[in-house]
Amino acid sequence: GQNIDQPTEMTATEGAIVQINCTYQTSGFNGLFWYQQHAGEAPTFLSYNVLDGLEEKGRFSSFLSRSKGYSYLLLKELQMKDSASYLCAVRDSNYQLIWGAGTKLIIKP
Amino acid sequence: DAMVIQNPRYQVTQFGKPVTLSCSQTLNHNVMYWYQQKSSQAPKLLFHYYDKDFNNEADTPDNFQSRRPNTSFCFLDIRSPGLGDAAMYLCATSRARGGSETQYFGPGTRLLVL
């Protein structure tokens, strides 16, 4: 079967750095997405990785290792507004998006 | 602004009473998706349209139907809602299905079944 694993919940301090990990086992691989979802709202696109390495976009960076079936989302200079769930999703060989359940990130002052 | 719009944002229905959720988009995207998402769970794809081509997920209950009368609009019909159908229903669009194509989500409709 296909599976995406992420920690259920993480806590971090305002101004700090946090890394949210995602491991996947899918039928083929055609890219990995990270989405942010605030409580009661729709997911919004953060990043896309299809090649190994680090993609940096402002305070957010996303890393991919295809050989390890592993990605992480790195959030720097955390702000209170970063409190949200972060969903990892992988596009498989049928171009379907396989979603993780999300990691709820709690930011404390 | 180009966007994905869902109406209503909150919908209350009674057990067994048919309900229709609507989605419209101004992005002119070819693909439209309906997801069901329950609290702290991954979004679950119910079906998607690639243009007029309808694609039903194998485990989508028969209770759920969809219509896409034109490029801009897509509807989700729940014929006989049960208590287990209470969830957030998310509509999303993408230009195409493959590769780096990003899905853009509407704000969602939260369905409550009494």
XYZ file of N, CA and C in Angstrom:
669
model
N 0.820 -1.199 0.000
C 0.000 0.000 0.000
C 0.854 1.250 0.000
N 0.220 2.374 -0.165
C 0.907 3.649 -0.191
C 0.755 4.321 1.159
N 1.810 4.967 1.603
C 1.802 5.520 2.942
C 2.670 6.761 3.047
N 2.146 7.753 3.767
C 2.897 8.960 4.096
C 2.917 9.087 5.610
N 4.096 9.227 6.196
C 4.207 9.347 7.650
C 4.753 10.706 8.047
N 4.058 11.348 8.960
C 4.503 12.622 9.529
C 4.204 12.569 11.019
N 4.992 13.314 11.829
C 4.626 13.386 13.249
C 3.272 14.056 13.395
N 2.528 13.648 14.401
C 1.184 14.176 14.590
C 1.211 15.624 15.049
N 2.136 15.918 15.957
C 2.158 17.248 16.551
C 3.581 17.620 16.950
N 3.905 18.907 16.810
C 5.195 19.420 17.260
C 4.976 20.770 17.925
N 5.852 21.096 18.850
C 5.790 22.388 19.534
C 7.125 23.088 19.379
N 7.096 24.390 19.122
C 8.319 25.171 18.986
C 8.085 26.567 19.548
N 9.179 27.282 19.717
C 9.124 28.611 20.321
C 9.232 29.691 19.252
N 8.508 30.762 19.438
C 8.572 31.908 18.528
C 10.024 32.336 18.334
N 10.400 32.569 17.068
C 11.759 32.984 16.750
C 12.724 31.846 16.500
N 12.332 30.634 16.842
C 13.219 29.471 16.698
C 13.089 28.859 15.302
N 13.730 27.692 15.127
C 13.691 26.918 13.879
C 13.054 25.568 14.182
N 12.247 25.075 13.262
C 11.657 23.745 13.439
C 11.739 22.978 12.126
N 11.948 21.684 12.236
C 12.022 20.799 11.059
C 10.911 19.763 11.165
N 10.079 19.697 10.144
C 8.978 18.734 10.111
C 9.331 17.668 9.075
N 9.402 16.433 9.524
C 9.813 15.332 8.653
C 8.634 14.621 8.005
N 8.898 14.052 6.852
C 7.900 13.275 6.121
C 8.610 12.108 5.446
N 8.139 10.897 5.682
C 8.651 9.740 4.958
C 7.514 9.135 4.160
N 7.872 8.554 3.019
C 6.814 8.070 2.133
C 7.196 6.735 1.502
N 6.178 5.940 1.249
C 6.284 4.722 0.433
C 5.128 4.768 -0.544
N 5.449 5.009 -1.805
C 4.400 5.153 -2.820
C 4.735 4.342 -4.058
N 3.722 4.138 -4.878
C 3.905 3.478 -6.168
C 4.410 4.517 -7.148
N 5.718 4.631 -7.262
C 6.305 5.636 -8.125
C 6.366 6.998 -7.438
N 7.056 7.897 -8.087
C 7.254 9.237 -7.498
C 7.303 10.267 -8.621
N 6.437 11.259 -8.490
C 6.429 12.351 -9.462
C 6.377 13.701 -8.760
N 7.030 13.757 -7.594
C 7.119 15.036 -6.908
C 6.483 15.000 -5.536
N 6.944 15.884 -4.674
C 6.439 15.974 -3.296
C 6.063 17.422 -3.001
N 4.906 17.581 -2.393
C 4.373 18.898 -2.082
C 4.281 19.071 -0.569
N 4.452 20.312 -0.137
C 4.122 20.704 1.227
C 3.029 21.775 1.162
N 2.003 21.586 2.005
C 0.919 22.545 2.119
C 0.800 22.967 3.583
N 0.355 24.206 3.766
C 0.034 24.720 5.102
C -1.481 24.793 5.238
N -2.000 24.381 6.383
C -3.443 24.448 6.607
C -3.729 24.993 7.993
N -4.276 26.216 8.049
C -4.712 26.759 9.324
C -6.044 26.109 9.700
N -6.295 26.062 10.991
C -7.473 25.378 11.512
C -8.743 25.889 10.834
N -9.534 24.974 10.299
C -10.807 25.330 9.685
C -10.693 25.961 8.310
N -9.482 25.995 7.755
C -9.297 26.611 6.444
C -8.764 25.601 5.445
N -8.673 26.016 4.196
C -8.188 25.130 3.143
C -6.666 25.091 3.126
N -6.097 24.008 2.634
C -4.636 23.950 2.462
C -4.160 24.979 1.446
N -2.990 25.562 1.709
C -2.360 26.469 0.743
C -0.968 25.946 0.414
N -0.599 26.053 -0.833
C 0.650 25.513 -1.354
C 1.856 26.223 -0.764
N 2.851 25.430 -0.335
C 4.097 26.004 0.160
C 5.270 25.712 -0.767
N 5.435 24.425 -1.136
C 6.640 24.077 -1.896
C 6.426 22.792 -2.678
N 7.307 22.616 -3.666
C 7.307 21.414 -4.509
C 8.751 20.990 -4.727
N 9.032 19.703 -4.507
C 10.353 19.123 -4.783
C 10.185 17.910 -5.671
N 11.010 17.832 -6.712
C 11.013 16.623 -7.542
C 12.440 16.070 -7.676
N 13.431 16.925 -7.484
C 14.833 16.507 -7.503
C 15.402 16.557 -6.086
N 16.413 15.746 -5.841
C 17.050 15.728 -4.519
C 17.657 17.090 -4.199
N 17.584 17.440 -2.936
C 18.230 18.675 -2.506
C 17.283 19.599 -1.799
N 17.778 20.785 -1.555
C 17.076 21.787 -0.761
C 16.519 22.895 -1.658
N 15.246 23.210 -1.446
C 14.610 24.343 -2.121
C 14.296 25.387 -1.054
N 14.814 26.583 -1.242
C 14.609 27.622 -0.238
C 13.662 28.687 -0.773
N 12.718 29.071 0.119
C 11.741 30.081 -0.268
C 11.458 30.940 0.966
N 12.251 31.989 1.115
C 12.067 32.861 2.270
C 12.394 32.145 3.572
N 11.471 32.195 4.522
C 11.702 31.550 5.819
C 11.500 30.036 5.750
N 10.919 29.564 4.639
C 10.607 28.140 4.513
C 11.565 27.486 3.518
N 12.015 26.289 3.853
C 12.838 25.484 2.943
C 12.297 24.075 2.955
N 12.444 23.384 1.834
C 12.017 21.989 1.779
C 13.132 21.164 1.159
N 13.349 19.986 1.750
C 14.436 19.091 1.329
C 13.843 17.778 0.880
N 14.491 17.166 -0.112
C 14.041 15.863 -0.610
C 15.224 14.927 -0.807
N 15.050 13.667 -0.369
C 15.946 12.578 -0.706
C 15.086 11.457 -1.266
N 15.133 11.260 -2.571
C 14.300 10.231 -3.200
C 14.758 8.827 -2.822
N 16.067 8.639 -2.690
C 16.587 7.302 -2.371
C 16.137 6.859 -0.977
N 15.938 7.812 -0.088
C 15.509 7.493 1.277
C 14.004 7.629 1.464
N 13.294 8.106 0.459
C 11.862 8.324 0.615
C 11.574 9.301 1.739
N 12.271 10.431 1.727
C 12.283 11.329 2.880
C 12.305 12.778 2.427
N 11.544 13.573 3.162
C 11.547 15.012 2.949
C 11.417 15.699 4.291
N 11.862 16.936 4.360
C 11.536 17.750 5.526
C 11.225 19.166 5.090
N 10.426 19.810 5.928
C 10.097 21.224 5.779
C 10.763 21.956 6.943
N 11.555 22.944 6.621
C 12.278 23.713 7.635
C 11.686 25.119 7.719
N 11.268 25.480 8.899
C 10.695 26.804 9.116
C 11.621 27.587 10.049
N 12.083 28.745 9.579
C 12.999 29.577 10.369
C 12.274 30.793 10.921
N 12.868 31.384 11.949
C 12.331 32.633 12.523
C 10.827 32.512 12.739
N 10.455 31.493 13.475
C 9.038 31.172 13.649
C 8.239 32.358 14.175
N 7.041 32.500 13.595
C 6.102 33.532 14.022
C 4.833 32.837 14.507
N 4.077 33.549 15.327
C 2.858 32.954 15.877
C 1.913 32.521 14.760
N 1.909 33.256 13.656
C 1.009 32.928 12.542
C 1.389 31.623 11.836
N 2.561 31.086 12.165
C 2.978 29.803 11.583
C 2.305 28.617 12.274
N 1.578 28.882 13.339
C 0.817 27.822 13.995
C -0.243 27.310 13.021
N -0.103 26.059 12.623
C -0.969 25.485 11.576
C -0.614 24.012 11.459
N -1.340 23.310 10.608
C -0.950 21.956 10.229
C -0.187 22.017 8.921
N 0.808 21.165 8.799
C 1.642 21.118 7.598
C 1.494 19.717 6.987
N 0.991 19.689 5.767
C 0.688 18.430 5.101
C 1.711 18.134 4.014
N 2.169 16.915 4.016
C 3.082 16.407 2.999
C 2.246 15.575 2.028
N 2.478 15.732 0.737
C 1.723 14.969 -0.261
C 2.662 14.557 -1.381
N 2.540 13.326 -1.826
C 3.402 12.779 -2.884
C 2.561 12.431 -4.098
N 3.047 12.813 -5.274
C 2.371 12.442 -6.515
C 2.949 11.109 -6.976
N 2.071 10.110 -7.135
C 2.569 8.766 -7.462
C 2.652 8.555 -8.978
N 2.893 7.320 -9.381
C 3.103 7.032 -10.804
C 1.846 7.232 -11.629
N 0.678 7.211 -10.981
C -0.588 7.491 -11.665
C -0.964 8.972 -11.583
N -0.032 9.772 -11.086
C -0.229 11.213 -10.932
C -1.305 11.553 -9.910
N -1.599 10.593 -9.031
C -2.503 10.867 -7.922
C -1.700 11.462 -6.779
N -2.324 12.377 -6.016
C -1.676 12.933 -4.833
C -2.028 12.064 -3.634
N -1.015 11.540 -2.976
C -1.191 10.770 -1.751
C -0.852 11.706 -0.589
N -1.804 11.892 0.315
C -1.653 12.893 1.369
C -1.288 12.258 2.705
N -0.439 12.944 3.455
C -0.243 12.631 4.855
C -1.339 13.276 5.686
N -1.432 12.862 6.951
C -2.461 13.392 7.843
C -2.108 14.769 8.393
N -0.857 15.183 8.166
C -0.467 16.510 8.604
C 0.199 16.519 9.962
N 1.045 17.507 10.165
C 1.704 17.737 11.449
C 1.185 19.052 12.012
N 0.583 18.980 13.175
C 0.085 20.199 13.821
C 1.246 20.870 14.543
N 1.570 22.079 14.125
C 2.676 22.833 14.726
C 2.116 23.885 15.670
N 2.545 23.811 16.914
C 2.116 24.771 17.937
C 3.302 25.674 18.246
N 3.100 26.974 18.121
C 4.156 27.947 18.414
C 3.850 28.606 19.751
N 4.829 28.591 20.631
C 4.662 29.224 21.944
C 5.506 30.500 22.012
N 4.980 31.512 22.724
C 5.736 32.783 22.825
C 7.059 32.584 23.556
N -9.679 38.874 -8.346
C -8.604 37.882 -8.216
C -9.125 36.520 -8.642
N -8.285 35.810 -9.388
C -8.644 34.453 -9.754
C -8.658 33.578 -8.515
N -9.659 32.725 -8.420
C -9.772 31.958 -7.192
C -10.735 30.781 -7.339
N -10.784 29.998 -6.257
C -11.714 28.886 -6.131
C -12.705 29.271 -5.033
N -13.976 29.202 -5.374
C -15.026 29.667 -4.470
C -15.925 28.496 -4.102
N -16.229 28.370 -2.825
C -17.142 27.322 -2.385
C -18.293 27.940 -1.604
N -19.478 27.445 -1.909
C -20.667 27.879 -1.194
C -21.537 26.688 -0.824
N -22.157 26.734 0.345
C -21.903 27.701 1.409
C -20.629 27.331 2.183
N -20.195 28.162 3.086
C -19.047 27.828 3.923
C -19.445 26.831 5.015
N -20.663 26.925 5.474
C -21.190 26.002 6.482
C -22.548 25.522 6.006
N -22.751 24.232 6.127
C -24.017 23.634 5.699
C -24.497 22.666 6.780
N -25.737 22.887 7.215
C -26.347 21.974 8.177
C -27.458 21.227 7.458
N -27.465 19.920 7.566
C -28.518 19.135 6.963
C -28.993 18.085 7.955
N -30.108 17.470 7.611
C -30.640 16.424 8.473
C -30.236 15.066 7.934
N -30.162 14.126 8.812
C -29.854 12.745 8.443
C -30.778 12.301 7.308
N -30.186 11.860 6.199
C -30.964 11.350 5.082
C -31.494 12.397 4.119
N -31.308 13.685 4.409
C -31.829 14.737 3.523
C -30.762 15.127 2.510
N -31.068 15.010 1.216
C -30.050 15.313 0.189
C -29.500 16.725 0.335
N -28.229 16.854 0.022
C -27.584 18.160 0.102
C -26.622 18.306 -1.078
N -26.499 19.527 -1.569
C -25.582 19.827 -2.675
C -24.619 20.918 -2.259
N -23.344 20.659 -2.488
C -22.304 21.652 -2.246
C -21.793 22.127 -3.594
N -21.437 23.408 -3.673
C -21.022 23.936 -4.970
C -19.613 24.515 -4.917
N -19.007 24.507 -6.072
C -17.651 25.026 -6.234
C -17.576 25.720 -7.589
N -16.941 26.870 -7.605
C -16.691 27.537 -8.879
C -15.260 28.058 -8.898
N -14.738 28.224 -10.111
C -13.351 28.675 -10.231
C -13.222 29.662 -11.386
N -12.355 30.629 -11.168
C -12.076 31.618 -12.211
C -10.665 31.452 -12.773
N -10.047 30.314 -12.455
C -8.679 30.046 -12.902
C -8.636 29.427 -14.295
N -9.802 28.996 -14.778
C -9.896 28.316 -16.073
C -9.061 27.032 -16.105
N -9.013 26.359 -14.957
C -8.262 25.113 -14.870
C -9.069 23.947 -15.430
N -8.348 22.973 -15.991
C -9.008 21.826 -16.593
C -9.504 20.817 -15.568
N -8.801 20.732 -14.437
C -9.090 19.668 -13.479
C -9.758 20.251 -12.234
N -10.802 19.585 -11.779
C -11.456 19.961 -10.523
C -11.592 18.715 -9.657
N -11.356 18.891 -8.360
C -11.315 17.782 -7.410
C -12.299 18.052 -6.263
N -12.838 16.977 -5.719
C -13.559 17.046 -4.444
C -12.863 16.145 -3.436
N -12.545 16.744 -2.279
C -11.944 16.007 -1.178
C -12.885 16.067 0.037
N -12.812 15.017 0.837
C -13.438 15.013 2.157
C -12.309 15.004 3.191
N -12.406 15.884 4.171
C -11.386 15.905 5.204
C -12.039 15.943 6.584
N -11.713 14.952 7.391
C -12.174 14.919 8.780
C -11.053 15.407 9.680
N -11.425 15.792 10.874
C -10.495 16.440 11.797
C -9.212 15.626 11.970
N -8.074 16.312 11.801
C -6.738 15.726 11.992
C -6.458 14.545 11.061
N -7.148 14.497 9.943
C -6.903 13.438 8.963
C -6.457 14.029 7.630
N -5.907 13.184 6.805
C -5.509 13.608 5.469
C -6.749 13.864 4.618
N -6.663 14.789 3.696
C -7.766 14.932 2.738
C -7.941 13.626 1.958
N -9.182 13.230 1.765
C -9.485 11.987 1.044
C -10.134 12.361 -0.278
N -9.490 11.980 -1.379
C -10.033 12.304 -2.694
C -11.281 11.476 -2.952
N -12.366 12.170 -3.308
C -13.616 11.487 -3.640
C -13.701 11.224 -5.142
N -13.500 12.265 -5.934
C -13.457 12.147 -7.392
C -12.814 13.387 -7.979
N -12.511 13.295 -9.270
C -12.028 14.468 -9.967
C -12.495 14.435 -11.412
N -12.551 15.611 -12.010
C -12.858 15.766 -13.423
C -11.619 16.288 -14.126
N -11.248 15.617 -15.212
C -10.277 16.217 -16.127
C -11.099 16.676 -17.327
N -11.336 17.967 -17.379
C -12.283 18.538 -18.343
C -13.645 17.889 -18.080
N -14.227 17.163 -19.016
C -15.513 16.516 -18.776
C -15.366 15.055 -18.373
N -14.137 14.587 -18.347
C -13.876 13.190 -18.018
C -13.941 12.984 -16.508
N -14.925 12.186 -16.057
C -15.167 11.962 -14.632
C -14.358 10.774 -14.139
N -13.694 10.934 -13.005
C -12.878 9.874 -12.405
C -13.292 9.681 -10.959
N -13.840 8.506 -10.690
C -14.349 8.194 -9.365
C -13.327 7.340 -8.627
N -13.007 7.699 -7.383
C -12.120 6.849 -6.601
C -12.856 5.559 -6.242
N -12.101 4.469 -6.180
C -12.710 3.151 -5.982
C -13.482 3.057 -4.666
N -13.017 3.761 -3.638
C -13.654 3.623 -2.337
C -14.609 4.771 -2.020
N -14.970 5.569 -3.006
C -15.954 6.630 -2.778
C -17.343 6.003 -2.704
N -18.073 6.237 -1.612
C -19.406 5.619 -1.492
C -20.350 6.091 -2.602
N -21.290 5.206 -2.962
C -22.282 5.530 -3.990
C -23.174 6.704 -3.582
N -23.227 6.973 -2.308
C -23.991 8.077 -1.758
C -23.502 9.439 -2.274
N -22.279 9.471 -2.769
C -21.675 10.711 -3.256
C -21.693 10.713 -4.778
N -22.181 11.815 -5.335
C -22.210 11.999 -6.775
C -21.644 13.382 -7.089
N -21.259 13.558 -8.342
C -20.736 14.863 -8.729
C -21.204 15.220 -10.128
N -21.274 16.527 -10.372
C -21.638 17.054 -11.688
C -20.695 18.213 -12.013
N -20.335 18.271 -13.298
C -19.556 19.423 -13.745
C -20.202 19.928 -15.038
N -21.139 20.830 -14.930
C -21.886 21.278 -16.111
C -21.051 22.113 -17.078
N -20.025 22.766 -16.586
C -19.129 23.539 -17.456
C -17.766 23.652 -16.776
N -16.837 24.335 -17.436
C -15.470 24.420 -16.915
C -15.427 25.054 -15.538
N -16.291 26.008 -15.281
C -16.183 26.829 -14.075
C -16.826 26.215 -12.842
N -17.820 25.365 -13.029
C -18.608 24.898 -11.883
C -18.505 23.392 -11.692
N -18.546 23.010 -10.412
C -18.593 21.602 -10.075
C -19.427 21.456 -8.801
N -20.256 20.411 -8.755
C -21.144 20.204 -7.622
C -20.893 18.844 -6.990
N -21.070 18.796 -5.697
C -21.014 17.544 -4.949
C -22.398 17.304 -4.370
N -23.010 16.185 -4.742
C -24.324 15.811 -4.233
C -24.166 14.649 -3.266
N -24.718 14.814 -2.079
C -24.765 13.714 -1.113
C -26.216 13.313 -0.993
N -26.515 12.122 -1.484
C -27.924 11.736 -1.672
C -28.642 11.482 -0.353
N -27.974 10.836 0.578
C -28.591 10.508 1.859
C -27.518 10.627 2.945
N -27.275 11.846 3.398
C -26.170 12.041 4.346
C -26.369 11.274 5.642
N -25.291 10.636 6.063
C -25.279 9.987 7.368
C -24.402 10.773 8.314
N -24.450 10.386 9.590
C -23.664 11.107 10.600
C -22.171 11.049 10.275
N -21.750 9.962 9.653
C -20.344 9.798 9.303
C -19.888 10.672 8.146
N -20.818 11.346 7.506
C -20.466 12.226 6.390
C -20.179 13.650 6.837
N -20.356 13.920 8.114
C -19.997 15.235 8.644
C -18.496 15.425 8.511
N -18.104 16.479 7.817
C -16.693 16.691 7.509
C -16.539 18.037 6.833
N -15.286 18.384 6.547
C -14.999 19.521 5.674
C -14.883 18.965 4.261
N -15.556 19.620 3.314
C -15.473 19.220 1.916
C -14.713 20.306 1.160
N -13.616 19.867 0.566
C -12.714 20.787 -0.107
C -12.771 20.583 -1.611
N -12.922 21.684 -2.317
C -12.832 21.676 -3.774
C -11.452 22.220 -4.146
N -10.837 21.614 -5.126
C -9.528 22.082 -5.584
C -9.497 22.045 -7.103
N -8.603 22.835 -7.675
C -8.418 22.828 -9.123
C -6.932 22.772 -9.450
N -6.639 22.293 -10.654
C -5.278 22.370 -11.165
C -5.360 22.503 -12.677
N -4.310 23.061 -13.237
C -4.299 23.280 -14.680
C -4.293 21.945 -15.420
N -3.481 21.005 -14.908
C -3.408 19.654 -15.471
C -3.192 18.693 -14.311
N -2.943 17.410 -14.628
C -2.866 16.423 -13.551
C -1.442 16.050 -13.157
N -0.491 16.299 -14.016
C 0.806 15.696 -13.790
C 1.859 16.601 -13.212
N 3.016 15.985 -12.965
C 4.222 16.688 -12.621
C 4.072 17.689 -11.510
N 4.485 18.900 -11.780
C 4.536 19.937 -10.754
C 3.228 20.700 -10.621
N 2.174 20.214 -11.274
C 0.924 20.966 -11.235
C 0.401 21.074 -9.804
N 0.262 22.288 -9.344
C -0.210 22.550 -7.989
C -1.723 22.529 -7.948
N -2.264 22.009 -6.860
C -3.706 22.075 -6.642
C -4.015 23.312 -5.794
N -5.004 24.060 -6.237
C -5.438 25.264 -5.532
C -6.793 24.981 -4.899
N -6.883 25.247 -3.621
C -8.068 24.873 -2.858
C -8.997 26.051 -2.615
N -10.285 25.745 -2.587
C -11.259 26.688 -2.088
C -11.270 26.667 -0.569
N -12.060 27.552 0.051
C -12.069 27.659 1.514
C -12.761 26.502 2.214
N -13.460 25.656 1.447
C -14.105 24.505 2.056
C -15.528 24.781 2.509
N -16.327 23.717 2.554
C -17.663 23.755 3.144
C -17.682 22.758 4.294
N -18.000 23.257 5.476
C -18.093 22.349 6.634
C -19.529 21.859 6.735
N -19.695 20.557 6.628
C -21.023 19.935 6.653
C -21.301 19.345 8.023
N -22.439 19.717 8.566
C -22.909 19.157 9.826
C -24.191 18.385 9.560
N -24.248 17.155 10.021
C -25.432 16.311 9.814
C -26.094 16.068 11.173
N -27.355 16.478 11.262
C -28.072 16.334 12.534
C -28.974 15.108 12.540
